[in-house]
Amino acid sequence: LYLQENLLTGTIPGDDSLLPMLQLSQFGANGNALTGSLPSSLFSLPSMSLLDAADNMLTGTLPISPASTSLQFVILDGNFINGTIPDDIGRMTNLRQFFVKWNYLSGPILEANSTLFSLKNLTAFTLRDNFFSGTMSDEMGGWDNLGVLDIAMNRFSGTLVSSLGRLTSLRAFGVDGNDLSGTIPSELGLLGELSVLNLRANKLTGTIPDSFSALSRLGK
């Protein structure tokens, strides 16, 4: 179902309308003026693989539940969605790309034992411009397939963890505009695929690691 880039208003039809659509695999409604909250069925239909409702005026929280297992792509940038990301996101083991930048989401999402770290198929994870907080866990180094990690313009604190050096598929990494401190880990120099690295506007100290000389793809 593709409804992108129109002038649609009102709310997305509720669960009574969507639940019978058992074969619905893709829902695209980005670039409209839709309001209200996301129906929970968009996250639980058994065949749903793509949900794109970016650039609307949606509010409410993310209705992720234990039934949210089929989704591979979630794109909700540019709305007014608030609250935290539910722990049940850890059950979305097919999830490959998760984009929620420019919303009002919050919470300590990257700390130790977060269910996010069970998502081993993630290739892109973007939280830019929200209100997420807390510190980074060493478990972030387990996202072996991650190519894009953008957590900029939030309220993350603490240090950059050395385990980030294990993300050898990473092409773009942005943590600008947070409250990070400490030194830059030399392990970031192991990210040979990295073409974009943005660490600006934090409270980092120390020197630029010599290992950065190995980042030959930066700027390409």
mmCIF file of N, CA, C and O in Angstrom, residues 93-154:
data_model
loop_
_atom_site.group_PDB
_atom_site.id
_atom_site.type_symbol
_atom_site.label_atom_id
_atom_site.label_comp_id
_atom_site.label_asym_id
_atom_site.label_seq_id
_atom_site.Cartn_x
_atom_site.Cartn_y
_atom_site.Cartn_z
ATOM 1 N N THR A 93 13.867 -9.554 15.385
ATOM 2 C CA THR A 93 15.156 -10.093 14.960
ATOM 3 C C THR A 93 15.390 -10.002 13.454
ATOM 4 O O THR A 93 16.513 -10.207 12.990
ATOM 5 N N ASN A 94 14.345 -9.684 12.681
ATOM 6 C CA ASN A 94 14.512 -9.484 11.240
ATOM 7 C C ASN A 94 14.829 -8.040 10.891
ATOM 8 O O ASN A 94 15.084 -7.730 9.723
ATOM 9 N N LEU A 95 14.825 -7.158 11.879
ATOM 10 C CA LEU A 95 14.981 -5.730 11.633
ATOM 11 C C LEU A 95 16.353 -5.425 11.044
ATOM 12 O O LEU A 95 17.385 -5.808 11.599
ATOM 13 N N ARG A 96 16.347 -4.700 9.925
ATOM 14 C CA ARG A 96 17.591 -4.327 9.258
ATOM 15 C C ARG A 96 17.853 -2.823 9.335
ATOM 16 O O ARG A 96 18.995 -2.409 9.497
ATOM 17 N N GLN A 97 16.800 -2.025 9.197
ATOM 18 C CA GLN A 97 16.988 -0.572 9.235
ATOM 19 C C GLN A 97 15.919 0.058 10.113
ATOM 20 O O GLN A 97 14.733 -0.267 9.986
ATOM 21 N N PHE A 98 16.365 0.958 11.002
ATOM 22 C CA PHE A 98 15.470 1.598 11.953
ATOM 23 C C PHE A 98 15.809 3.084 11.993
ATOM 24 O O PHE A 98 16.894 3.476 12.429
ATOM 25 N N PHE A 99 14.880 3.909 11.473
ATOM 26 C CA PHE A 99 15.090 5.350 11.366
ATOM 27 C C PHE A 99 14.008 6.092 12.151
ATOM 28 O O PHE A 99 12.828 6.009 11.806
ATOM 29 N N VAL A 100 14.414 6.810 13.188
ATOM 30 C CA VAL A 100 13.451 7.586 13.977
ATOM 31 C C VAL A 100 13.990 8.990 14.267
ATOM 32 O O VAL A 100 13.655 9.597 15.270
ATOM 33 N N LYS A 101 14.821 9.516 13.400
ATOM 34 C CA LYS A 101 15.380 10.836 13.661
ATOM 35 C C LYS A 101 14.304 11.908 13.593
ATOM 36 O O LYS A 101 13.263 11.735 12.970
ATOM 37 N N TRP A 102 14.589 13.035 14.293
ATOM 38 C CA TRP A 102 13.692 14.188 14.342
ATOM 39 C C TRP A 102 12.330 13.834 14.952
ATOM 40 O O TRP A 102 11.275 14.054 14.360
ATOM 41 N N ASN A 103 12.374 13.261 16.147
ATOM 42 C CA ASN A 103 11.175 13.004 16.929
ATOM 43 C C ASN A 103 11.403 13.482 18.361
ATOM 44 O O ASN A 103 12.278 14.323 18.606
ATOM 45 N N TYR A 104 10.632 12.976 19.298
ATOM 46 C CA TYR A 104 10.737 13.385 20.703
ATOM 47 C C TYR A 104 10.929 12.172 21.607
ATOM 48 O O TYR A 104 10.472 12.150 22.738
ATOM 49 N N LEU A 105 11.628 11.179 21.101
ATOM 50 C CA LEU A 105 11.869 9.957 21.853
ATOM 51 C C LEU A 105 12.966 10.161 22.896
ATOM 52 O O LEU A 105 13.853 10.999 22.730
ATOM 53 N N SER A 106 12.914 9.371 23.955
ATOM 54 C CA SER A 106 13.860 9.567 25.056
ATOM 55 C C SER A 106 14.201 8.229 25.699
ATOM 56 O O SER A 106 13.698 7.174 25.315
ATOM 57 N N GLY A 107 15.075 8.288 26.702
ATOM 58 C CA GLY A 107 15.434 7.101 27.462
ATOM 59 C C GLY A 107 16.886 6.688 27.247
ATOM 60 O O GLY A 107 17.510 7.062 26.256
ATOM 61 N N PRO A 108 17.429 5.877 28.156
ATOM 62 C CA PRO A 108 18.822 5.404 28.082
ATOM 63 C C PRO A 108 18.946 4.151 27.233
ATOM 64 O O PRO A 108 19.117 3.037 27.734
ATOM 65 N N ILE A 109 18.893 4.327 25.949
ATOM 66 C CA ILE A 109 18.677 3.208 25.042
ATOM 67 C C ILE A 109 19.920 2.359 24.764
ATOM 68 O O ILE A 109 19.819 1.207 24.343
ATOM 69 N N LEU A 110 21.122 2.884 24.997
ATOM 70 C CA LEU A 110 22.338 2.168 24.617
ATOM 71 C C LEU A 110 23.110 1.615 25.813
ATOM 72 O O LEU A 110 24.266 1.224 25.670
ATOM 73 N N GLU A 111 22.482 1.566 26.973
ATOM 74 C CA GLU A 111 23.182 1.085 28.160
ATOM 75 C C GLU A 111 23.215 -0.447 28.205
ATOM 76 O O GLU A 111 22.554 -1.124 27.419
ATOM 77 N N ALA A 112 23.994 -0.978 29.120
ATOM 78 C CA ALA A 112 24.183 -2.428 29.221
ATOM 79 C C ALA A 112 22.854 -3.162 29.355
ATOM 80 O O ALA A 112 21.927 -2.680 29.999
ATOM 81 N N ASN A 113 22.778 -4.309 28.708
ATOM 82 C CA ASN A 113 21.607 -5.195 28.747
ATOM 83 C C ASN A 113 20.413 -4.664 27.976
ATOM 84 O O ASN A 113 19.313 -5.209 28.093
ATOM 85 N N SER A 114 20.594 -3.629 27.169
ATOM 86 C CA SER A 114 19.500 -3.171 26.313
ATOM 87 C C SER A 114 19.124 -4.276 25.337
ATOM 88 O O SER A 114 19.996 -4.954 24.775
ATOM 89 N N THR A 115 17.831 -4.469 25.126
ATOM 90 C CA THR A 115 17.389 -5.507 24.189
ATOM 91 C C THR A 115 17.790 -5.188 22.753
ATOM 92 O O THR A 115 17.776 -6.082 21.896
ATOM 93 N N LEU A 116 18.153 -3.942 22.478
ATOM 94 C CA LEU A 116 18.592 -3.574 21.131
ATOM 95 C C LEU A 116 19.771 -4.423 20.658
ATOM 96 O O LEU A 116 19.929 -4.683 19.467
ATOM 97 N N PHE A 117 20.603 -4.850 21.591
ATOM 98 C CA PHE A 117 21.826 -5.533 21.207
ATOM 99 C C PHE A 117 21.585 -6.957 20.724
ATOM 100 O O PHE A 117 22.524 -7.627 20.290
ATOM 101 N N SER A 118 20.347 -7.411 20.774
ATOM 102 C CA SER A 118 20.021 -8.721 20.203
ATOM 103 C C SER A 118 19.663 -8.618 18.722
ATOM 104 O O SER A 118 19.436 -9.641 18.070
ATOM 105 N N LEU A 119 19.652 -7.397 18.184
ATOM 106 C CA LEU A 119 19.293 -7.192 16.774
ATOM 107 C C LEU A 119 20.545 -7.313 15.912
ATOM 108 O O LEU A 119 21.171 -6.321 15.523
ATOM 109 N N LYS A 120 20.915 -8.517 15.574
ATOM 110 C CA LYS A 120 22.176 -8.778 14.898
ATOM 111 C C LYS A 120 22.135 -8.513 13.394
ATOM 112 O O LYS A 120 23.178 -8.543 12.736
ATOM 113 N N ASN A 121 20.937 -8.257 12.839
ATOM 114 C CA ASN A 121 20.835 -8.011 11.405
ATOM 115 C C ASN A 121 20.776 -6.527 11.054
ATOM 116 O O ASN A 121 20.631 -6.166 9.880
ATOM 117 N N LEU A 122 20.910 -5.664 12.040
ATOM 118 C CA LEU A 122 20.833 -4.224 11.779
ATOM 119 C C LEU A 122 21.938 -3.781 10.826
ATOM 120 O O LEU A 122 23.118 -4.072 11.038
ATOM 121 N N THR A 123 21.530 -3.015 9.789
ATOM 122 C CA THR A 123 22.509 -2.398 8.898
ATOM 123 C C THR A 123 22.498 -0.881 9.015
ATOM 124 O O THR A 123 23.476 -0.234 8.652
ATOM 125 N N ALA A 124 21.399 -0.303 9.499
ATOM 126 C CA ALA A 124 21.322 1.151 9.682
ATOM 127 C C ALA A 124 20.456 1.449 10.894
ATOM 128 O O ALA A 124 19.360 0.905 11.038
ATOM 129 N N PHE A 125 20.973 2.334 11.761
ATOM 130 C CA PHE A 125 20.288 2.672 13.007
ATOM 131 C C PHE A 125 20.469 4.172 13.230
ATOM 132 O O PHE A 125 21.585 4.632 13.468
ATOM 133 N N THR A 126 19.373 4.929 13.128
ATOM 134 C CA THR A 126 19.455 6.378 13.159
ATOM 135 C C THR A 126 18.502 6.949 14.206
ATOM 136 O O THR A 126 17.291 6.787 14.106
ATOM 137 N N LEU A 127 19.083 7.643 15.197
ATOM 138 C CA LEU A 127 18.313 8.241 16.294
ATOM 139 C C LEU A 127 18.485 9.752 16.349
ATOM 140 O O LEU A 127 18.078 10.386 17.323
ATOM 141 N N ARG A 128 19.080 10.358 15.358
ATOM 142 C CA ARG A 128 19.449 11.780 15.389
ATOM 143 C C ARG A 128 18.293 12.674 15.818
ATOM 144 O O ARG A 128 17.150 12.466 15.443
ATOM 145 N N ASP A 129 18.629 13.704 16.590
ATOM 146 C CA ASP A 129 17.672 14.737 16.988
ATOM 147 C C ASP A 129 16.480 14.181 17.754
ATOM 148 O O ASP A 129 15.331 14.297 17.323
ATOM 149 N N ASN A 130 16.758 13.572 18.896
ATOM 150 C CA ASN A 130 15.746 13.168 19.850
ATOM 151 C C ASN A 130 16.226 13.585 21.240
ATOM 152 O O ASN A 130 17.004 14.542 21.363
ATOM 153 N N PHE A 131 15.787 12.886 22.252
ATOM 154 C CA PHE A 131 16.174 13.216 23.622
ATOM 155 C C PHE A 131 16.717 11.983 24.351
ATOM 156 O O PHE A 131 16.570 11.851 25.554
ATOM 157 N N PHE A 132 17.348 11.076 23.610
ATOM 158 C CA PHE A 132 17.935 9.894 24.213
ATOM 159 C C PHE A 132 19.097 10.289 25.123
ATOM 160 O O PHE A 132 19.790 11.280 24.885
ATOM 161 N N SER A 133 19.313 9.486 26.158
ATOM 162 C CA SER A 133 20.323 9.824 27.160
ATOM 163 C C SER A 133 21.057 8.566 27.600
ATOM 164 O O SER A 133 20.879 7.490 27.030
ATOM 165 N N GLY A 134 21.881 8.706 28.646
ATOM 166 C CA GLY A 134 22.602 7.570 29.182
ATOM 167 C C GLY A 134 23.957 7.380 28.528
ATOM 168 O O GLY A 134 24.403 8.189 27.719
ATOM 169 N N THR A 135 24.583 6.285 28.862
ATOM 170 C CA THR A 135 25.922 5.985 28.369
ATOM 171 C C THR A 135 25.882 4.863 27.341
ATOM 172 O O THR A 135 24.852 4.232 27.118
ATOM 173 N N MET A 136 27.036 4.623 26.722
ATOM 174 C CA MET A 136 27.161 3.567 25.721
ATOM 175 C C MET A 136 27.696 2.295 26.362
ATOM 176 O O MET A 136 28.630 2.347 27.152
ATOM 177 N N SER A 137 27.150 1.166 25.969
ATOM 178 C CA SER A 137 27.617 -0.127 26.463
ATOM 179 C C SER A 137 28.616 -0.741 25.482
ATOM 180 O O SER A 137 28.535 -0.539 24.267
ATOM 181 N N ASP A 138 29.548 -1.538 26.018
ATOM 182 C CA ASP A 138 30.473 -2.281 25.163
ATOM 183 C C ASP A 138 29.738 -3.228 24.218
ATOM 184 O O ASP A 138 30.305 -3.645 23.195
ATOM 185 N N GLU A 139 28.497 -3.548 24.547
ATOM 186 C CA GLU A 139 27.722 -4.461 23.701
ATOM 187 C C GLU A 139 27.453 -3.893 22.310
ATOM 188 O O GLU A 139 27.075 -4.638 21.398
ATOM 189 N N MET A 140 27.659 -2.581 22.127
ATOM 190 C CA MET A 140 27.480 -1.997 20.804
ATOM 191 C C MET A 140 28.394 -2.643 19.775
ATOM 192 O O MET A 140 28.089 -2.651 18.579
ATOM 193 N N GLY A 141 29.500 -3.201 20.217
ATOM 194 C CA GLY A 141 30.429 -3.839 19.297
ATOM 195 C C GLY A 141 29.923 -5.129 18.692
ATOM 196 O O GLY A 141 30.573 -5.695 17.810
ATOM 197 N N GLY A 142 28.754 -5.583 19.118
ATOM 198 C CA GLY A 142 28.188 -6.815 18.579
ATOM 199 C C GLY A 142 27.318 -6.636 17.357
ATOM 200 O O GLY A 142 26.806 -7.624 16.814
ATOM 201 N N TRP A 143 27.141 -5.388 16.914
ATOM 202 C CA TRP A 143 26.332 -5.137 15.716
ATOM 203 C C TRP A 143 27.195 -5.340 14.469
ATOM 204 O O TRP A 143 27.580 -4.383 13.784
ATOM 205 N N ASP A 144 27.494 -6.570 14.159
ATOM 206 C CA ASP A 144 28.480 -6.892 13.124
ATOM 207 C C ASP A 144 28.138 -6.358 11.742
ATOM 208 O O ASP A 144 29.039 -6.084 10.945
ATOM 209 N N ASN A 145 26.862 -6.245 11.425
ATOM 210 C CA ASN A 145 26.457 -5.864 10.070
ATOM 211 C C ASN A 145 26.148 -4.378 9.923
ATOM 212 O O ASN A 145 25.750 -3.932 8.847
ATOM 213 N N LEU A 146 26.344 -3.614 10.987
ATOM 214 C CA LEU A 146 25.921 -2.214 10.970
ATOM 215 C C LEU A 146 26.791 -1.384 10.030
ATOM 216 O O LEU A 146 28.019 -1.364 10.141
ATOM 217 N N GLY A 147 26.128 -0.678 9.107
ATOM 218 C CA GLY A 147 26.829 0.200 8.175
ATOM 219 C C GLY A 147 26.656 1.673 8.487
ATOM 220 O O GLY A 147 27.523 2.483 8.165
ATOM 221 N N VAL A 148 25.532 2.038 9.114
ATOM 222 C CA VAL A 148 25.247 3.432 9.454
ATOM 223 C C VAL A 148 24.780 3.492 10.896
ATOM 224 O O VAL A 148 23.827 2.805 11.278
ATOM 225 N N LEU A 149 25.444 4.314 11.699
ATOM 226 C CA LEU A 149 25.055 4.537 13.093
ATOM 227 C C LEU A 149 25.070 6.042 13.336
ATOM 228 O O LEU A 149 26.131 6.673 13.355
ATOM 229 N N ASP A 150 23.893 6.625 13.490
ATOM 230 C CA ASP A 150 23.767 8.072 13.689
ATOM 231 C C ASP A 150 22.957 8.319 14.956
ATOM 232 O O ASP A 150 21.737 8.142 14.966
ATOM 233 N N ILE A 151 23.654 8.713 16.026
ATOM 234 C CA ILE A 151 22.990 8.998 17.297
ATOM 235 C C ILE A 151 23.232 10.449 17.707
ATOM 236 O O ILE A 151 23.225 10.795 18.887
ATOM 237 N N ALA A 152 23.441 11.295 16.720
ATOM 238 C CA ALA A 152 23.787 12.698 16.961
ATOM 239 C C ALA A 152 22.621 13.485 17.546
ATOM 240 O O ALA A 152 21.452 13.085 17.448
ATOM 241 N N MET A 153 22.960 14.623 18.164
ATOM 242 C CA MET A 153 21.982 15.589 18.650
ATOM 243 C C MET A 153 21.003 14.959 19.640
ATOM 244 O O MET A 153 19.795 15.063 19.509
ATOM 245 N N ASN A 154 21.574 14.269 20.632
ATOM 246 C CA ASN A 154 20.811 13.719 21.735
ATOM 247 C C ASN A 154 21.472 14.156 23.039
ATOM 248 O O ASN A 154 22.124 15.209 23.082
#
